[in-house]
Short mmCIF file of C-alpha atoms and ligand atoms in Angstrom, two decimals:
data_model
loop_
_atom_site.label_atom_id
_atom_site.label_comp_id
_atom_site.label_asym_id
_atom_site.label_seq_id
_atom_site.Cartn_x
_atom_site.Cartn_y
_atom_site.Cartn_z
CA MET A 26 51.81 58.85 8.38
CA LYS A 27 48.36 57.37 8.39
CA GLU A 28 47.33 58.88 11.70
CA LYS A 29 48.28 62.42 10.75
CA VAL A 30 46.49 62.17 7.43
CA SER A 31 43.31 61.20 9.20
CA ARG A 32 43.66 64.15 11.57
CA ARG A 33 44.16 66.57 8.74
CA ARG A 34 41.08 65.15 7.11
CA LEU A 35 39.30 65.82 10.36
CA LEU A 36 40.12 69.46 10.19
CA SER A 37 38.74 69.92 6.74
CA GLY A 38 35.32 71.07 5.64
CA ALA A 39 32.31 70.98 7.94
CA ALA A 40 34.24 69.33 10.73
CA ALA A 41 36.50 72.33 11.13
CA VAL A 42 33.49 74.56 11.71
CA VAL A 43 32.35 72.36 14.59
CA GLY A 44 35.94 72.22 15.83
CA ALA A 45 36.25 75.98 15.85
CA THR A 46 33.36 76.28 18.28
CA PHE A 47 35.26 74.14 20.79
CA PHE A 48 38.78 75.47 20.36
CA GLY A 49 38.45 79.05 19.21
CA SER A 50 40.49 78.16 16.17
CA GLU A 51 41.14 75.03 14.22
CA ALA A 52 44.89 75.68 14.23
CA SER A 53 45.30 75.25 17.98
CA PHE A 54 43.96 71.71 17.80
CA GLY A 55 46.38 70.69 15.05
CA GLN A 56 49.40 72.32 16.67
CA GLN A 57 48.79 70.72 20.01
CA GLN A 58 48.61 67.33 18.38
CA GLU A 59 51.95 67.76 16.60
CA THR A 60 53.70 68.88 19.79
CA LYS A 61 52.25 66.09 21.86
CA GLU A 62 53.31 63.41 19.41
CA ALA A 63 56.83 64.77 19.10
CA ASP A 64 57.14 64.82 22.90
CA ARG A 65 56.50 61.14 23.04
CA SER A 66 59.18 59.92 20.65
CA GLY A 67 59.96 56.23 20.83
CA PRO A 68 63.48 54.80 21.19
CA ASP A 69 63.92 54.74 17.41
CA GLY A 70 63.28 58.48 17.20
CA GLN A 71 59.94 57.92 15.50
CA PRO A 72 56.83 59.43 17.07
CA PHE A 73 55.41 57.09 19.68
CA LYS A 74 52.38 55.35 18.27
CA VAL A 75 50.20 52.88 20.05
CA SER A 76 48.92 50.35 17.58
CA ASN A 77 45.15 50.41 17.91
CA GLY A 78 45.78 51.74 21.39
CA PRO A 79 43.52 53.83 23.55
CA SER A 80 42.61 56.66 21.24
CA ILE A 81 42.80 59.18 24.07
CA SER A 82 46.34 58.49 25.23
CA THR A 83 48.20 60.80 22.85
CA ARG A 84 45.64 63.59 22.89
CA THR A 85 45.63 66.70 24.97
CA GLN A 86 41.88 67.20 24.93
CA PRO A 87 39.23 64.73 26.03
CA ALA A 88 37.99 62.56 23.21
CA TRP A 89 34.57 64.24 22.87
CA MET A 90 36.12 67.64 22.06
CA HIS A 91 37.40 66.50 18.71
CA PRO A 92 35.04 67.45 15.91
CA PRO A 93 33.01 64.63 14.41
CA HIS A 94 34.36 62.86 11.35
CA PRO A 95 32.66 64.28 8.25
CA GLU A 96 31.57 60.81 7.14
CA PRO A 97 29.31 58.97 9.63
CA GLY A 98 30.21 55.28 9.85
CA GLU A 99 28.10 52.88 7.81
CA PRO A 100 27.75 49.13 8.35
CA GLY A 101 29.26 47.13 5.50
CA LYS A 102 31.39 50.09 4.45
CA HIS A 103 33.20 51.20 7.60
CA TYR A 104 32.58 48.18 9.78
CA LYS A 105 31.36 44.64 9.92
CA PRO A 106 28.50 44.53 12.45
CA VAL A 107 29.03 42.68 15.70
CA VAL A 108 27.14 39.44 16.33
CA ILE A 109 25.08 39.62 19.52
CA PRO A 110 23.73 36.17 20.39
CA ASN A 111 20.14 36.48 21.63
CA GLY A 112 20.39 40.28 21.32
CA SER A 113 19.98 43.09 18.81
CA VAL A 114 21.43 46.41 17.64
CA LEU A 115 19.69 49.74 18.34
CA PRO A 116 18.39 51.17 15.03
CA TRP A 117 19.42 54.73 14.06
CA LYS A 118 18.71 57.29 11.39
CA LEU A 119 21.16 59.78 9.98
CA MET A 120 19.91 63.37 10.28
CA ASP A 121 22.22 66.24 9.23
CA GLY A 122 25.28 64.08 9.81
CA VAL A 123 24.16 62.97 13.30
CA LYS A 124 23.10 59.44 14.16
CA VAL A 125 19.77 59.72 15.99
CA MET A 126 18.64 56.90 18.27
CA HIS A 127 15.86 56.32 20.80
CA LEU A 128 15.96 54.28 23.99
CA THR A 129 12.78 53.75 26.00
CA ALA A 130 13.24 52.56 29.57
CA GLU A 131 10.37 50.23 30.44
CA GLU A 132 9.22 47.08 32.16
CA VAL A 133 9.85 43.93 30.13
CA ASN A 134 8.42 40.46 30.64
CA HIS A 135 11.71 38.80 29.82
CA GLU A 136 12.33 35.19 28.93
CA PHE A 137 15.58 33.82 30.39
CA VAL A 138 15.13 30.30 29.09
CA PRO A 139 12.58 29.44 26.41
CA ALA A 140 10.41 26.38 26.90
CA SER A 141 11.58 23.18 25.23
CA ASP A 142 10.81 19.46 25.37
CA ASP A 143 13.01 19.27 28.47
CA ASN A 144 11.99 22.36 30.40
CA GLN A 145 9.36 25.03 30.86
CA SER A 146 10.26 28.64 30.19
CA LEU A 147 11.76 30.89 32.86
CA ARG A 148 10.40 34.44 32.79
CA ALA A 149 10.51 37.47 35.05
CA LEU A 150 9.28 41.06 35.09
CA CYS A 151 12.49 43.01 34.52
CA TRP A 152 13.33 46.56 33.55
CA GLY A 153 15.06 47.13 30.23
CA PHE A 154 14.99 49.24 27.09
CA ASN A 155 12.85 49.03 23.94
CA GLY A 156 11.12 45.83 25.03
CA GLN A 157 14.41 44.06 25.64
CA VAL A 158 16.59 42.88 28.47
CA HIS A 159 19.27 43.96 28.26
CA GLY A 160 18.82 47.04 26.09
CA PRO A 161 19.75 46.82 22.40
CA THR A 162 23.45 47.27 21.60
CA ILE A 163 24.54 50.74 20.49
CA GLU A 164 26.96 50.27 17.58
CA CYS A 165 28.80 53.09 15.83
CA VAL A 166 32.16 54.19 14.44
CA GLU A 167 34.89 56.30 16.05
CA GLY A 168 34.22 59.92 15.09
CA ASP A 169 30.43 59.52 14.87
CA ARG A 170 28.21 62.09 16.52
CA LEU A 171 25.26 60.51 18.34
CA ARG A 172 21.98 62.00 19.52
CA ILE A 173 20.29 59.57 21.86
CA TYR A 174 16.78 60.28 23.13
CA VAL A 175 15.85 58.49 26.35
CA THR A 176 12.16 58.16 27.25
CA ASN A 177 11.29 57.00 30.73
CA ASN A 178 8.25 54.72 30.90
CA LEU A 179 9.18 53.36 34.31
CA PRO A 180 7.27 54.14 37.51
CA GLU A 181 10.34 55.98 38.92
CA ALA A 182 12.99 58.42 37.71
CA THR A 183 15.97 57.18 35.73
CA SER A 184 19.10 58.38 33.93
CA VAL A 185 21.48 56.69 31.48
CA HIS A 186 25.26 56.62 31.84
CA TRP A 187 27.52 55.82 28.86
CA HIS A 188 30.04 53.65 30.65
CA ALA A 189 33.70 54.40 29.77
CA ILE A 190 32.67 56.69 26.90
CA ILE A 191 34.42 60.06 27.32
CA THR A 192 31.63 62.66 27.13
CA PRO A 193 31.14 66.22 28.35
CA SER A 194 30.35 66.17 32.09
CA GLY A 195 26.70 67.05 31.52
CA MET A 196 26.20 64.09 29.16
CA ASP A 197 27.63 61.51 31.57
CA GLY A 198 24.21 60.57 32.88
CA VAL A 199 24.69 60.41 36.65
CA GLY A 200 21.35 61.42 38.15
CA GLY A 201 21.70 64.47 40.42
CA LEU A 202 25.38 64.98 39.55
CA SER A 203 25.61 65.33 35.78
CA GLN A 204 21.97 66.16 35.11
CA LYS A 205 18.47 66.26 36.49
CA VAL A 206 16.87 62.84 36.54
CA ILE A 207 14.44 61.79 33.83
CA GLU A 208 11.06 61.66 35.55
CA PRO A 209 8.43 59.10 34.48
CA GLY A 210 6.92 60.20 31.16
CA GLU A 211 9.80 62.54 30.27
CA THR A 212 12.24 62.26 27.37
CA TYR A 213 15.80 63.57 27.64
CA LYS A 214 18.25 64.21 24.83
CA TYR A 215 21.91 63.22 25.01
CA GLU A 216 24.32 64.30 22.29
CA PHE A 217 28.06 63.74 22.00
CA THR A 218 30.85 62.75 19.62
CA VAL A 219 32.64 59.46 20.25
CA TRP A 220 36.38 59.52 19.56
CA GLN A 221 37.29 56.18 21.07
CA HIS A 222 36.96 52.68 19.79
CA GLY A 223 36.34 49.46 21.63
CA THR A 224 33.76 47.76 23.80
CA PHE A 225 31.85 49.96 26.22
CA MET A 226 28.48 49.73 27.96
CA TYR A 227 25.52 51.80 29.09
CA HIS A 228 23.40 51.48 32.21
CA SER A 229 21.03 53.28 34.50
CA HIS A 230 22.78 55.68 36.90
CA GLU A 231 19.78 56.49 39.07
CA ASP A 232 18.56 54.18 41.83
CA GLU A 233 21.36 51.98 40.54
CA MET A 234 20.92 49.09 42.96
CA ILE A 235 17.33 48.54 41.82
CA GLN A 236 17.61 49.49 38.17
CA ILE A 237 20.81 47.63 37.31
CA ALA A 238 19.64 44.55 39.23
CA LEU A 239 16.44 44.58 37.17
CA GLY A 240 18.41 44.61 33.92
CA MET A 241 18.84 48.23 32.76
CA THR A 242 22.16 47.71 31.00
CA GLY A 243 23.41 47.38 27.43
CA LEU A 244 26.52 47.16 25.27
CA PHE A 245 28.01 50.15 23.44
CA ILE A 246 30.41 49.12 20.68
CA VAL A 247 32.52 51.60 18.74
CA HIS A 248 34.44 50.42 15.69
CA PRO A 249 37.78 52.06 14.84
CA ARG A 250 37.79 54.77 12.16
CA GLU A 251 40.91 53.36 10.50
CA PRO A 252 39.93 49.95 9.14
CA GLU A 253 41.49 47.14 11.14
CA GLN A 254 44.49 45.51 9.48
CA ASP A 255 43.49 42.01 10.50
CA PRO A 256 39.78 42.13 11.34
CA PRO A 257 38.11 39.12 12.93
CA ASP A 258 35.94 36.78 10.85
CA ARG A 259 33.52 36.48 13.76
CA ASP A 260 33.04 39.32 16.23
CA PHE A 261 30.75 38.38 19.15
CA ALA A 262 29.55 40.48 22.07
CA ILE A 263 28.22 39.10 25.36
CA LEU A 264 26.97 41.04 28.38
CA LEU A 265 27.09 39.16 31.68
CA HIS A 266 24.52 39.51 34.47
CA GLU A 267 23.25 37.81 37.61
CA TRP A 268 19.80 37.72 39.14
CA ARG A 269 17.91 36.45 42.16
CA ILE A 270 14.63 34.96 40.99
CA ASP A 271 13.09 32.84 43.69
CA VAL A 272 11.27 29.81 42.39
CA GLY A 273 7.65 30.65 41.67
CA THR A 274 8.14 34.45 41.84
CA ARG A 275 8.00 36.78 38.87
CA ARG A 276 10.18 39.73 39.96
CA PRO A 277 13.99 39.53 40.31
CA ASN A 278 14.96 40.50 43.86
CA PRO A 279 17.22 43.59 43.69
CA SER A 280 18.11 43.38 47.40
CA GLU A 281 20.16 40.25 46.86
CA MET A 282 23.84 40.81 47.58
CA THR A 283 25.47 37.39 47.42
CA ASP A 284 23.19 34.52 46.53
CA PHE A 285 22.31 34.92 42.86
CA ASN A 286 20.53 31.98 41.27
CA VAL A 287 20.06 32.95 37.61
CA LEU A 288 23.31 33.73 35.79
CA THR A 289 23.13 34.99 32.24
CA MET A 290 24.93 35.78 29.01
CA ASN A 291 22.99 38.42 27.06
CA ALA A 292 20.20 37.85 29.58
CA ARG A 293 19.80 34.17 28.72
CA ALA A 294 20.67 31.25 31.00
CA PHE A 295 21.82 27.96 29.46
CA PRO A 296 20.16 26.03 27.85
CA GLY A 297 18.62 29.30 26.58
CA THR A 298 21.88 30.69 25.15
CA ASP A 299 22.51 30.52 21.40
CA PRO A 300 25.85 28.85 20.52
CA LEU A 301 28.71 30.80 18.95
CA VAL A 302 29.12 29.23 15.51
CA VAL A 303 32.48 29.62 13.77
CA LYS A 304 34.37 28.03 10.90
CA LEU A 305 37.66 26.21 11.43
CA GLY A 306 40.46 28.75 10.98
CA ASP A 307 38.31 31.81 11.68
CA LYS A 308 39.79 34.64 13.68
CA VAL A 309 37.32 35.03 16.52
CA ARG A 310 36.77 38.01 18.79
CA ILE A 311 34.55 37.82 21.86
CA ARG A 312 33.73 41.05 23.68
CA LEU A 313 32.76 40.29 27.26
CA GLY A 314 31.09 42.96 29.39
CA ASN A 315 29.99 42.65 33.01
CA LEU A 316 27.29 44.81 34.56
CA SER A 317 26.22 42.27 37.16
CA PRO A 318 25.18 43.90 40.42
CA MET A 319 27.85 42.31 42.61
CA GLU A 320 30.16 39.69 41.16
CA HIS A 321 33.12 39.31 38.84
CA HIS A 322 33.01 36.44 36.38
CA PRO A 323 36.02 34.39 35.28
CA ILE A 324 34.98 33.31 31.78
CA HIS A 325 36.74 30.15 30.66
CA LEU A 326 37.04 28.89 27.08
CA HIS A 327 37.78 25.27 26.30
CA GLY A 328 39.98 23.98 23.48
CA HIS A 329 41.79 27.27 22.81
CA ALA A 330 44.08 29.79 24.41
CA PHE A 331 43.33 33.44 23.62
CA TRP A 332 44.81 36.91 23.84
CA VAL A 333 43.23 39.56 26.01
CA VAL A 334 43.38 42.44 23.52
CA ALA A 335 41.30 45.24 25.05
CA THR A 336 39.44 46.55 28.06
CA ASP A 337 36.87 49.34 28.20
CA GLY A 338 39.84 51.68 28.58
CA GLY A 339 40.87 50.82 25.03
CA ALA A 340 43.02 48.36 23.09
CA ILE A 341 46.02 46.80 24.80
CA PRO A 342 49.17 47.48 22.75
CA GLU A 343 50.32 44.29 21.03
CA GLY A 344 53.49 43.87 23.04
CA ALA A 345 51.54 44.14 26.30
CA ARG A 346 48.84 41.59 25.51
CA TRP A 347 48.80 38.43 27.54
CA PRO A 348 47.56 34.91 26.89
CA GLU A 349 44.80 33.34 28.95
CA ALA A 350 42.36 30.47 28.97
CA THR A 351 40.14 32.31 31.48
CA ALA A 352 39.38 36.03 31.30
CA LEU A 353 38.30 37.61 34.57
CA VAL A 354 35.64 40.20 33.78
CA PRO A 355 35.19 42.43 36.83
CA VAL A 356 31.92 44.22 37.51
CA GLY A 357 31.82 47.45 35.50
CA SER A 358 34.40 46.46 32.91
CA THR A 359 34.84 44.79 29.55
CA LYS A 360 37.48 42.35 28.36
CA THR A 361 37.91 41.57 24.68
CA ILE A 362 39.54 38.29 23.72
CA GLU A 363 40.80 37.01 20.36
CA PHE A 364 41.98 33.67 19.06
CA ILE A 365 42.15 31.53 15.95
CA ALA A 366 39.52 28.80 16.08
CA ASN A 367 41.97 26.07 15.05
CA ASN A 368 40.43 23.21 17.01
CA PRO A 369 37.21 21.71 15.63
CA GLY A 370 34.60 20.54 18.14
CA ASP A 371 32.06 21.61 20.72
CA TRP A 372 33.71 23.81 23.33
CA ALA A 373 32.27 25.17 26.56
CA LEU A 374 32.47 28.92 27.20
CA HIS A 375 31.35 29.58 30.75
CA CYS A 376 31.86 31.28 34.08
CA HIS A 377 34.18 29.14 36.16
CA MET A 378 32.47 29.97 39.46
CA THR A 379 30.68 26.64 39.75
CA HIS A 380 27.49 28.15 41.18
CA HIS A 381 27.40 30.53 38.21
CA ALA A 382 27.20 27.65 35.74
CA MET A 383 23.94 26.26 37.07
CA ASN A 384 20.34 27.33 37.38
CA GLN A 385 17.96 28.04 40.25
CA MET A 386 17.41 24.63 41.80
CA GLY A 387 21.07 23.92 42.48
CA HIS A 388 21.46 26.45 45.27
CA GLY A 389 21.03 26.15 49.02
CA LEU A 390 20.55 22.39 49.09
CA PRO A 391 21.20 20.25 52.17
CA ASN A 392 24.47 18.33 51.75
CA MET A 393 23.38 14.75 51.15
CA ILE A 394 26.54 13.30 49.61
CA GLY A 395 27.04 9.82 51.08
CA VAL A 396 23.56 9.84 52.69
CA LYS A 397 20.70 7.71 51.40
CA PRO A 398 17.86 10.19 50.88
CA GLY A 399 15.07 7.57 50.62
CA ASN A 400 11.79 9.38 49.97
CA LEU A 401 12.95 12.67 51.51
CA ASN A 402 12.04 14.64 48.39
CA GLN A 403 8.42 13.48 48.48
CA LYS A 404 8.11 14.07 52.25
CA ALA A 405 9.81 17.47 52.36
CA GLY A 406 8.17 18.56 49.13
CA LYS A 407 4.79 18.47 50.91
CA ILE A 408 5.95 21.10 53.39
CA LEU A 409 8.50 23.10 51.40
CA SER A 410 7.48 24.14 47.93
CA GLY A 411 10.21 23.29 45.48
CA PHE A 412 12.32 21.31 47.93
CA MET A 413 14.83 19.02 46.29
CA ALA A 414 17.59 17.22 48.15
CA MET A 415 21.00 16.66 46.64
CA GLY A 416 21.53 13.14 45.32
CA GLU A 417 23.45 10.59 47.32
CA THR A 418 26.30 10.70 44.82
CA GLY A 419 26.24 14.38 43.92
CA MET A 420 23.91 16.25 41.63
CA SER A 421 24.63 15.17 38.08
CA ASP A 422 22.47 12.08 38.52
CA MET A 423 19.50 14.24 39.47
CA ALA A 424 19.56 16.27 36.31
CA SER A 425 18.09 13.58 34.15
CA MET A 426 15.63 12.36 36.80
CA GLN A 427 11.98 13.02 36.21
CA MET A 428 11.55 15.48 39.07
CA PRO A 429 8.41 17.61 39.15
CA ILE A 430 9.60 21.16 38.34
CA PRO A 431 7.98 24.01 40.31
CA LYS A 432 6.31 26.83 38.40
CA ASN A 433 8.58 29.46 36.78
CA SER A 434 11.83 27.60 37.28
CA VAL A 435 14.28 25.68 35.15
CA PRO A 436 16.19 22.52 35.97
CA MET A 437 19.38 23.33 37.88
CA VAL A 438 21.51 22.10 35.02
CA GLY A 439 21.63 21.95 31.28
CA LEU A 440 20.70 19.99 28.30
CA ALA A 441 20.32 16.46 26.92
CA THR A 442 22.80 15.61 24.17
CA PRO A 443 23.72 12.46 22.22
CA LYS A 444 26.49 11.93 24.81
CA GLY A 445 24.19 12.25 27.81
CA TYR A 446 23.55 15.49 29.61
CA ILE A 447 25.50 18.75 29.90
CA GLY A 448 25.82 19.19 33.66
CA MET A 449 25.91 22.98 33.55
CA GLY A 450 23.45 25.84 33.14
CA GLY A 451 23.45 29.56 33.85
CA MET A 452 26.38 31.56 32.53
CA TYR A 453 27.27 28.99 29.91
CA THR A 454 27.24 28.69 26.13
CA ASN A 455 28.90 26.56 23.47
CA LEU A 456 31.50 27.55 20.91
CA LYS A 457 30.98 25.32 17.88
CA VAL A 458 34.00 25.12 15.56
CA ARG A 459 33.29 23.32 12.30
CA GLU A 460 35.22 22.51 9.14
CA LYS A 461 32.10 22.91 7.05
CA LEU A 462 29.17 25.18 7.78
CA GLU A 463 25.88 25.71 6.00
CA SER A 464 25.53 29.11 7.59
CA TYR A 465 26.84 31.01 10.60
CA ASP A 466 23.22 31.53 11.62
CA LYS A 467 22.34 27.86 11.77
CA ASP A 468 23.24 25.63 14.72
CA PRO A 469 25.33 22.87 13.13
CA GLY A 470 24.19 20.29 15.73
CA TRP A 471 26.57 18.27 17.88
CA TYR A 472 30.14 17.52 16.90
CA GLN A 473 30.97 14.18 15.24
CA ASP A 474 34.30 13.12 16.70
CA PRO A 475 36.83 11.68 14.26
CA PRO A 476 37.94 8.09 15.08
CA GLY A 477 40.41 7.90 17.96
CA THR A 478 39.56 11.35 19.38
CA LEU A 479 36.73 10.48 21.79
CA ALA A 480 37.12 9.35 25.42
CA THR A 481 35.47 5.94 25.72
CA LEU A 482 34.90 3.19 28.27
CA ALA A 483 38.15 1.25 28.74
CA THR A 484 37.98 -2.41 27.72
CA ASN A 485 39.11 -5.25 30.01
CA ASP A 486 41.94 -6.03 27.58
CA GLU A 487 43.16 -2.45 27.81
CA LEU A 488 42.95 -2.45 31.61
CA GLN A 489 44.95 -5.69 31.87
CA ARG A 490 47.46 -4.59 29.28
CA ASP A 491 48.26 -1.19 30.81
CA LEU A 492 47.18 -0.63 34.40
CA GLY A 493 49.19 -3.48 36.06
CA LYS A 494 52.42 -1.97 34.74
CA LEU A 495 51.96 1.50 36.18
CA PRO A 496 54.02 2.62 39.19
CA GLN A 497 51.87 2.88 42.33
CA THR A 498 51.09 6.23 43.88
CA LYS A 499 53.14 6.52 47.10
CA PRO A 500 51.10 6.90 50.29
CA MET A 501 51.43 10.30 51.93
CA ASP A 502 52.07 8.93 55.48
CA LYS A 503 55.86 8.78 55.35
CA SER A 504 56.36 12.24 53.95
CA MET A 505 53.87 13.62 56.48
CA LYS A 506 55.98 12.09 59.31
CA ASP A 507 59.09 13.64 57.82
CA MET A 508 57.41 17.00 58.07
CA ASN A 509 56.48 16.38 61.75
CA MET A 510 52.77 16.62 60.95
CU1 CU B 622 30.41 34.07 37.37
#
């Protein structure tokens, strides 16, 4: 059995020496495993085995207690690196079989939306790691031992928690509970072995309300030790967040509880998000994490249904996976989705909370639908900086208007395209599925629809031919009377 072979391999050589320090003897570890597996026989009499399941579920000891795998995971050999749109991976160096990494907590002048022909850039003074918001992604392999130095260059104490990673209590990073806080100027050392695989996160666990709101979060991805039987062709990771950045200010407001106005994927708001580029027929995985301060995000994908295959608790056994077109990603959790990109085109991937798919200017507007605003914008604009009334017929028509944009703000909605204007911003990106691709790293431009597959203006001939023959919608009145309403 594959699993047992890998465990025996674990107990060989240098690993057994490390193991002995935890268990007194290497034998006790092996024996407990055998017993535990036998106890959990399946209906066919075979030992119960969760396919790619949570790696902790059949073990008697917490994951970190198991000795590190003798061979530290290497990209290209043990795993195919994850693609992090607009993000990066934390570099590491192997020293005596341990992967050594360094995170520096610091202030970052972060760009949420780069300037373009259509908009100025949106920036704010955030807190992050290694010059980035969010911090770089930690990527490793199940069985790796990690030594992570954390330097605090912030004006206040901090501490880093490895979210959903099973560590010794003293490595869990909760300031004042697990450890002393890292004072400004200090560097702390965390070291633990990761015997889980999946999509996890890390974040500040000191003065959480301030530090998480200012961006001190990151992804922590652990690849399985046993190579996946059907690995994805494209493996993306996206961390969700929400911010309150009042127009014209340069510091996100961490006191905000409900009214967030900049919604981000990997700390970029659309149109600042890079598209996810895939080839027709690719197996696609998207790892979604949410460390927003307050809100859950239902992330909806167009053109495809997908399987929810894992949470930050581990992989969902195949028979228990469920199909969705929208994955709800609660605060403090990850959801991993998979699908075959079998439908060529440009597909929206976005939070379905409508105020989360727009940028700053769309919020808190007077309701002007059905009202003629006249020159209200000019008049009110003199008194209220950044005032913009909603359009008479809604807001889409305002997007393309030449409105003066206040300093450090982006238009409330998206991006000009050959078909007009994408009426969304914020927590939004595009999945681009193409038959032919020059490169995964190059935006293939906008989709060219094959003949007969594009919604178009109906012709008079078509209207006369079809609409007169349709049955009329029955008025509600009669049925309402029947119901005594
Ligand atoms: Cu949302």
